[in-house]
Coordinates of C-alpha atoms in Angstrom, one line a residue:
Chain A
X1 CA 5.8 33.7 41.2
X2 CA 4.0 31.0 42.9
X3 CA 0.7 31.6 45.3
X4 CA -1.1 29.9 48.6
X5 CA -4.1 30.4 50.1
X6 CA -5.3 29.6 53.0
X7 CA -9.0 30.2 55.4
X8 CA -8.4 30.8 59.0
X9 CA -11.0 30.9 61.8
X10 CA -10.9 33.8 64.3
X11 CA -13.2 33.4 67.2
X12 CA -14.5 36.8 69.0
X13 CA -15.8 37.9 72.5
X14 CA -18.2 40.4 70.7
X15 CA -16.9 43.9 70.3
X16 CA -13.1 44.2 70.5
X17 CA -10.3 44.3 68.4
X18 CA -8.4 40.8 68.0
X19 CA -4.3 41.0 67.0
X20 CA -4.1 38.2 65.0
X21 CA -0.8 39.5 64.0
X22 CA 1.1 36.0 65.2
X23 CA -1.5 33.9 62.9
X24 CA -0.7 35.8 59.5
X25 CA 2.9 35.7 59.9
X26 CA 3.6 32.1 61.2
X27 CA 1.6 31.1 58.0
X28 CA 3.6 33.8 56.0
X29 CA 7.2 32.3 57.5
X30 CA 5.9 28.5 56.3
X31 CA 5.5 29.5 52.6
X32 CA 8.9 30.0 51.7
X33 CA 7.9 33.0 49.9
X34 CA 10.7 35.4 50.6
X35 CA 9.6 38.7 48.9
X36 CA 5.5 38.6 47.9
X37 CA 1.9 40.2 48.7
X38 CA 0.4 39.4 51.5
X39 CA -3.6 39.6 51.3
X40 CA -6.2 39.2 54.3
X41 CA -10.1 39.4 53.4
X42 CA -12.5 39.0 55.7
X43 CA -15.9 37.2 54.8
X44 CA -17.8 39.4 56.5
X45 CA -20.2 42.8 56.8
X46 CA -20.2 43.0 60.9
X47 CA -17.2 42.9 61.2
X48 CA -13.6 44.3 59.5
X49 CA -10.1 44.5 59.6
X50 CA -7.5 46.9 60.6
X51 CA -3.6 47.6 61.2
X52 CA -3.4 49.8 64.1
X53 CA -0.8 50.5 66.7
X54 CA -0.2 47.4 69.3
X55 CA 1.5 48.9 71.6
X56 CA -0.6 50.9 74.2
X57 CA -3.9 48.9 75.2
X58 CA -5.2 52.2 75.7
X59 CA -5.4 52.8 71.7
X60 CA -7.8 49.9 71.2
X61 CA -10.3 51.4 73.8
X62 CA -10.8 54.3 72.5
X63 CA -11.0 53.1 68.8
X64 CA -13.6 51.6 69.9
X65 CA -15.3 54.4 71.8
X66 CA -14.9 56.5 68.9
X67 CA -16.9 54.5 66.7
X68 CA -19.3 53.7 68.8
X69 CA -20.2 57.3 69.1
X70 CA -19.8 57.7 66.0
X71 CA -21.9 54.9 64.3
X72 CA -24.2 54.5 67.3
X73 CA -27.0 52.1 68.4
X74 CA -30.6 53.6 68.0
X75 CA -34.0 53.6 66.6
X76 CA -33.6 55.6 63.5
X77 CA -32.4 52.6 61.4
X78 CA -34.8 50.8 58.7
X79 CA -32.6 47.9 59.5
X80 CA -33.1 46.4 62.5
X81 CA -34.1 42.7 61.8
X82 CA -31.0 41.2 63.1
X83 CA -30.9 43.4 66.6
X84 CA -29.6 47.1 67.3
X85 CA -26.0 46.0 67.4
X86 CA -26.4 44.9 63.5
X87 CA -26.8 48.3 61.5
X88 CA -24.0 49.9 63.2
X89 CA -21.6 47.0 62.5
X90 CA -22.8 47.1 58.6
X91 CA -21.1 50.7 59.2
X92 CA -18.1 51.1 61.3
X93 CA -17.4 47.8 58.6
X94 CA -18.1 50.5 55.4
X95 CA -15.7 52.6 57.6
X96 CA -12.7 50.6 58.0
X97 CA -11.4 47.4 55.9
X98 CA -12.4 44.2 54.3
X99 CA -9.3 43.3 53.5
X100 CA -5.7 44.5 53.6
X101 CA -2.4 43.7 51.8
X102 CA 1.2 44.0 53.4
X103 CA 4.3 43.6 51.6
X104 CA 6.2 40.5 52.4
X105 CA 10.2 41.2 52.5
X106 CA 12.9 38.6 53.5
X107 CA 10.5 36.1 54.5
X108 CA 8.9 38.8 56.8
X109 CA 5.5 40.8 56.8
X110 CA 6.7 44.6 56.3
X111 CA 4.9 45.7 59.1
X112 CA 5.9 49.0 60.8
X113 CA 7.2 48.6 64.4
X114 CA 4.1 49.4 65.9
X115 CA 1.6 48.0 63.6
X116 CA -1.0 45.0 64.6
X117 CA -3.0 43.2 62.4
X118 CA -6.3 43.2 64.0
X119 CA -10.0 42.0 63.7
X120 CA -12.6 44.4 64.3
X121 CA -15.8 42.7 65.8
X122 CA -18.9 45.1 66.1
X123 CA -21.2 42.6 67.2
X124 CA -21.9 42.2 71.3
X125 CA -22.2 38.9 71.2
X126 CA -19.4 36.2 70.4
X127 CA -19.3 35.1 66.8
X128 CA -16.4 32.8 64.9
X129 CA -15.4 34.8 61.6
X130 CA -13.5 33.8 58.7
X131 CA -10.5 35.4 56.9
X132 CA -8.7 34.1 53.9
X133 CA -5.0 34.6 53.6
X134 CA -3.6 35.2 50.1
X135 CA 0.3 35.3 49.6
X136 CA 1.7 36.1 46.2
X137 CA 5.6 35.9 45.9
X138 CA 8.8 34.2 45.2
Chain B
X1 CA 5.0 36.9 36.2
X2 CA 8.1 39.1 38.0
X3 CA 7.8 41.3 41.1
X4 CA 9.4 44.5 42.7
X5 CA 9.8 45.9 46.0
X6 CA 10.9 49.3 46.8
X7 CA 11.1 51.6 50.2
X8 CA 10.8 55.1 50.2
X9 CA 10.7 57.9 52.5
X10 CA 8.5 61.2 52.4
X11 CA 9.2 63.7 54.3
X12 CA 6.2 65.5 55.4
X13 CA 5.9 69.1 57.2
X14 CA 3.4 68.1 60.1
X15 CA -0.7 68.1 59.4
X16 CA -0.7 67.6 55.7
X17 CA -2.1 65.4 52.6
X18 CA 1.6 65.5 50.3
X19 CA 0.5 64.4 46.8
X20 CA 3.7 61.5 45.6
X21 CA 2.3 60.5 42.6
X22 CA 5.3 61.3 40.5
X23 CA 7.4 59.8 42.8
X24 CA 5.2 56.0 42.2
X25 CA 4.7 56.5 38.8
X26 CA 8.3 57.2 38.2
X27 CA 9.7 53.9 40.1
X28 CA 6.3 52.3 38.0
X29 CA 7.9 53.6 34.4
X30 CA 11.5 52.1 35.7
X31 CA 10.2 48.5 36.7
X32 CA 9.9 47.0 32.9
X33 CA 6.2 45.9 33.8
X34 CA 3.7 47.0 31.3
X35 CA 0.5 45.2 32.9
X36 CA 0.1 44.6 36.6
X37 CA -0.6 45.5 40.3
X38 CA 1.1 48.2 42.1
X39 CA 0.6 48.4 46.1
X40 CA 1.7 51.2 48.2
X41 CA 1.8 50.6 51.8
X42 CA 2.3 53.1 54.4
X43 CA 4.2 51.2 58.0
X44 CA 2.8 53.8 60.4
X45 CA -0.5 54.0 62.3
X46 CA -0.4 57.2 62.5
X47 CA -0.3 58.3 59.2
X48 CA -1.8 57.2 56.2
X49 CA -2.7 57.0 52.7
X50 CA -5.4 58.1 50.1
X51 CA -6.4 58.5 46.6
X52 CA -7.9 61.9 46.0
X53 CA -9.1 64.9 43.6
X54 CA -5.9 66.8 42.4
X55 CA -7.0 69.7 40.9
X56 CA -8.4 72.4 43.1
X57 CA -5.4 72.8 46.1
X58 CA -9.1 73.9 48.3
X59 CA -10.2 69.8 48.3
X60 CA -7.5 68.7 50.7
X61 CA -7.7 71.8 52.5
X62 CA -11.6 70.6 53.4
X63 CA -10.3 67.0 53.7
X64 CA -8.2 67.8 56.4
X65 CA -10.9 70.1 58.0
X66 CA -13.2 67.2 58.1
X67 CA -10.8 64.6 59.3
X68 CA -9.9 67.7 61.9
X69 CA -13.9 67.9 63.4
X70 CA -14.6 64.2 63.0
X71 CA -11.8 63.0 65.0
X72 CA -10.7 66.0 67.1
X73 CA -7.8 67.0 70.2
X74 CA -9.3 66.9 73.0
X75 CA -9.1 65.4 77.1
X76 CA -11.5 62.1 76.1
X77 CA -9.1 59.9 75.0
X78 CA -7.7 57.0 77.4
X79 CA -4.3 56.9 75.0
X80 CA -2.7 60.8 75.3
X81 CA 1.0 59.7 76.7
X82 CA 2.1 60.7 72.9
X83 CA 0.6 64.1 72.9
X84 CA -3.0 65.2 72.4
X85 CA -2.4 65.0 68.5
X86 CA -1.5 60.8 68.6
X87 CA -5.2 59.5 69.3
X88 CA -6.7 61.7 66.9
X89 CA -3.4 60.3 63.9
X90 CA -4.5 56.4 64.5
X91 CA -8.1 57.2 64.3
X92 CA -7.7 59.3 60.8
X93 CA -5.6 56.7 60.1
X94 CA -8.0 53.8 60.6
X95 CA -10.9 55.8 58.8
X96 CA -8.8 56.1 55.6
X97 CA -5.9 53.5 53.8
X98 CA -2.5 51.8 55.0
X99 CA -2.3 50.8 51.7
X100 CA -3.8 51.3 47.8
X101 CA -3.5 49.1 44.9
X102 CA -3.7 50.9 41.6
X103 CA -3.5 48.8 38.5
X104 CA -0.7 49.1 35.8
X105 CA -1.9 49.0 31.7
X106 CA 0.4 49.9 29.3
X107 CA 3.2 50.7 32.1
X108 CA 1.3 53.7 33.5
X109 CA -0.6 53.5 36.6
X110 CA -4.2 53.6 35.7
X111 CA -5.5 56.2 37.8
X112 CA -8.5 58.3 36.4
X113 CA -7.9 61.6 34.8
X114 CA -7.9 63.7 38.9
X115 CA -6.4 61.1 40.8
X116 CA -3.8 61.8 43.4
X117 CA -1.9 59.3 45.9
X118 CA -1.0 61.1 49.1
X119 CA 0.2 60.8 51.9
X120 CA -2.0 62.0 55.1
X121 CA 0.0 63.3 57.7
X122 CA -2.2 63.3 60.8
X123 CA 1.0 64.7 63.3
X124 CA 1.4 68.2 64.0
X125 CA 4.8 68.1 63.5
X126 CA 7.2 66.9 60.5
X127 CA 7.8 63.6 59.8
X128 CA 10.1 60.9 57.6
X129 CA 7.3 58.2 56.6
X130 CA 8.2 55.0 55.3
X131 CA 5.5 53.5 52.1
X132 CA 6.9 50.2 51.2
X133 CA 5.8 49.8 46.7
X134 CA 5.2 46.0 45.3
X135 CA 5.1 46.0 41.9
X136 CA 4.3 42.1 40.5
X137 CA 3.7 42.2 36.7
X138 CA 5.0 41.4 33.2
Chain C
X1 CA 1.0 32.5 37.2
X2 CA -0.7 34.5 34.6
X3 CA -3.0 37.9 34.9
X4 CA -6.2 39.4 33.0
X5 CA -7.0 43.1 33.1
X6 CA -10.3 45.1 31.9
X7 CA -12.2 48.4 32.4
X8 CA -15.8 48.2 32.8
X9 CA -18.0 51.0 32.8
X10 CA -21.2 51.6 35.1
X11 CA -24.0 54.0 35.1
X12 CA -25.5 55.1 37.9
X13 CA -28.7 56.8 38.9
X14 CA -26.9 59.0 41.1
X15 CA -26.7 58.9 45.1
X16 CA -27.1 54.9 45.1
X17 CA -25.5 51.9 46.2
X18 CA -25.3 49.8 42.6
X19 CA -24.6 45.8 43.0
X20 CA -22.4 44.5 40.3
X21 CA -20.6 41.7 42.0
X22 CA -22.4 39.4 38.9
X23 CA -20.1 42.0 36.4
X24 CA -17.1 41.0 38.4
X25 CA -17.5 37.3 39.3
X26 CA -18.8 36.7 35.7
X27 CA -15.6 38.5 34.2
X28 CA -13.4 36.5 36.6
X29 CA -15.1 33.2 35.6
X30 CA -14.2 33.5 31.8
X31 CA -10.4 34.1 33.4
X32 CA -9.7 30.3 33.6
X33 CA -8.4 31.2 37.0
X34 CA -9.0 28.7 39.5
X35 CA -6.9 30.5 42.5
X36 CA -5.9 34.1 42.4
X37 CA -6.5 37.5 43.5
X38 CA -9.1 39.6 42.0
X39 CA -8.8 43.4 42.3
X40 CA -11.7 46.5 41.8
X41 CA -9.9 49.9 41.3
X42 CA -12.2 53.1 40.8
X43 CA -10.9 55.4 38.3
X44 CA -12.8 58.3 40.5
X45 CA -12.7 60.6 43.5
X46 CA -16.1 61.5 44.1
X47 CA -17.8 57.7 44.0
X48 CA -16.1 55.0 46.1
X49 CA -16.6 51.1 46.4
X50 CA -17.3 49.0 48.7
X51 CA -18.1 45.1 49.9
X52 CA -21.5 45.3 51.8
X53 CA -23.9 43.3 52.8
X54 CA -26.4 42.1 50.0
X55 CA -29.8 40.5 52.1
X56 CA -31.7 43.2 53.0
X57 CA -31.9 46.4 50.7
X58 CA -32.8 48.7 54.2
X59 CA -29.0 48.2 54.8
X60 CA -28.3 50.1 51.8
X61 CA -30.8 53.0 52.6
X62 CA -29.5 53.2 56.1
X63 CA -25.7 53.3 54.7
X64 CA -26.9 56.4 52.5
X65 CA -28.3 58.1 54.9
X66 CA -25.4 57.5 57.5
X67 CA -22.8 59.4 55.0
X68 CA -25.2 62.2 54.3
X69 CA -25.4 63.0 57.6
X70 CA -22.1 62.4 58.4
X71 CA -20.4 64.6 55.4
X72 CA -23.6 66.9 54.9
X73 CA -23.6 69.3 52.0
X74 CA -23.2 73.2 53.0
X75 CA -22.1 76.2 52.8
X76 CA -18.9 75.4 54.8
X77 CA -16.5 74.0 52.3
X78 CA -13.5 76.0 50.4
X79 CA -14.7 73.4 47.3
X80 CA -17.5 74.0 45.8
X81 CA -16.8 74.8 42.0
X82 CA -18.3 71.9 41.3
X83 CA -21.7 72.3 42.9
X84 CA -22.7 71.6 46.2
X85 CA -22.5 67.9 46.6
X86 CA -18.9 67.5 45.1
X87 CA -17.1 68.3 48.5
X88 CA -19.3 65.8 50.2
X89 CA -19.0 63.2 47.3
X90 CA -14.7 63.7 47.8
X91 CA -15.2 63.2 51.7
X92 CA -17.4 60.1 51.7
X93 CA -14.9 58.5 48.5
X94 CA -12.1 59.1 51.2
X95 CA -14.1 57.2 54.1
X96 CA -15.0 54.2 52.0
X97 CA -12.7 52.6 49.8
X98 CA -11.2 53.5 46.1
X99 CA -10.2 49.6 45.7
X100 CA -11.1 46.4 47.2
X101 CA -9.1 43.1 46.5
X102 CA -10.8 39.7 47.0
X103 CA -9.2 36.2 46.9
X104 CA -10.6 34.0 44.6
X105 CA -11.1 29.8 45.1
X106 CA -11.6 27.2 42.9
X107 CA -12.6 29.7 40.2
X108 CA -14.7 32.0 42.2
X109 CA -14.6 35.0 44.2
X110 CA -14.3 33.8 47.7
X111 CA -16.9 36.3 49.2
X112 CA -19.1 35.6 51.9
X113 CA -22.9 34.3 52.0
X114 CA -24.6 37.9 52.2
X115 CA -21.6 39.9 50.9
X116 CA -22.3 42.3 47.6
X117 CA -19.4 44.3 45.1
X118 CA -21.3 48.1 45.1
X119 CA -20.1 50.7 43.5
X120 CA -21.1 53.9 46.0
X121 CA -22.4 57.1 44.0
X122 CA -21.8 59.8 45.8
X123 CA -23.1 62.4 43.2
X124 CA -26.4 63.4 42.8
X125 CA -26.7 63.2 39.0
X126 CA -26.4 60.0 37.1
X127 CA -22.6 59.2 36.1
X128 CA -20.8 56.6 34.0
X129 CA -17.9 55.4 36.3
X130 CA -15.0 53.4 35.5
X131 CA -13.6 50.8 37.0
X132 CA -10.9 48.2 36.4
X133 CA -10.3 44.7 37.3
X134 CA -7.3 43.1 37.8
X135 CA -7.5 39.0 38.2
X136 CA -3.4 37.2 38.6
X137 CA -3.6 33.3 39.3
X138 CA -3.3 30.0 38.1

């Protein structure tokens, strides 16, 4: 088994999700690993990762919505030194991923039909966020 | 180091956490890999995975309860062309795991003395689910 | 490529956020590993792990405080043989994570400026938890 790794740069609008499906496997097609382990980590604690359905638009709004309600912005955090937006991206992050590993089978992520690797920003504003890309295989 | 890839179905009878332990652990004691890595990955978005308690049958029945009030049916969701019970699977699904890794010593998985791998089954209705295993090891 | 494995063991205080990334990244820089993949698996179902932020310790209060509110202790579960904050402990394991994976470069873990390893105990007594670490590189 051989390995690569690679650090990729994912620039945000603030809060959204971000497919970034196409990056992973056009980097995963130029290893010539044909059956492997596919890791993504993100280096950050605002914001995450997730596979979620990329089909419907729709889905992505209200994941969103939902945790925003559910990990709102407010005044009853002792954190609050970096802005109300920080606290509640510390955790819908504790909520969802860090990183995520995918089977890699005939040259090709092992994605579902529907699944969509996608960045989870929580902050408003824009921010430029790093994931490294670990594929382990043959 | 060698690897091994398997795909296997569960079928699941709607709403459900279905404990496959045996059915890993098995395709685990067949690989020939006495130290290593085993992933499970799960390549649907609205279903999912999770390592649980597998004692008392009355913990997944309050797991699913929770999962039931935290992310609930209901007319607030933009996405609801599946059926109420869609929006509610992908957000169950992206507060718990599409995929676990569970260590391998002495070619046993090395899951602590209660733990279970299920599958969650956020769908009201049965459903054939697709986990992909890699197994990389010696 | 090669691979290392070990169990390390942890007390905790009980309910507490406890930072051992210097356990981890010292383990995996006696490995001789200069690229790999470095994976945390928690032998339990009633404390969790997770990759949080590590600056400011009111992040770790507020985090606490989030999950008790959100999976409360009460009289409302069909589990509670094991005392009253065992139910709670199994919900908040399932909501954060039971294994994290984290690439490491030129011999260390490639984490983030203000990211921290924590184990999460969700108990209210002190415990000795297990984990295991799995490093496989070159």
């Amino acid at each position: 088994m051989k390995q690569f790794v690679t650090t990729q740069r994912i620039e945000t609008p603030g809060r959204s999700l971000t497919d970034f499906t196409h990056q992973v496997s056009d980097w995963v097609a130029d290893g010539g690993v044909s059956q492997g382990l596919l890791t993504v980590f993100i280096r950050h604690t605002s914001a995450s990762l997730l596979i979620q359905e990329n089909a419907a638009p729709e889905v992505q709004d209200d994941l969103i919505a939902f945790f925003e309600k559910l990990a709102p912005e407010g005044p009853h955090y002792a954190h609050d030194s970096e802005g109300p937006d920080d606290m509640p991206a510390h955790l819908k992050s504790a909520l969802t991923q860090t990183h995520l590993a995918i089977p890699v089978i005939d040259a090709r992520l092992a994605l579902g039909t529907w699944q969509g690797i996608y960045l989870f920003e929580h902050r408003r504003r824009p921010h430029r966020r790093e994931v490294v890309l670990h594929l382990a295989g043959e």
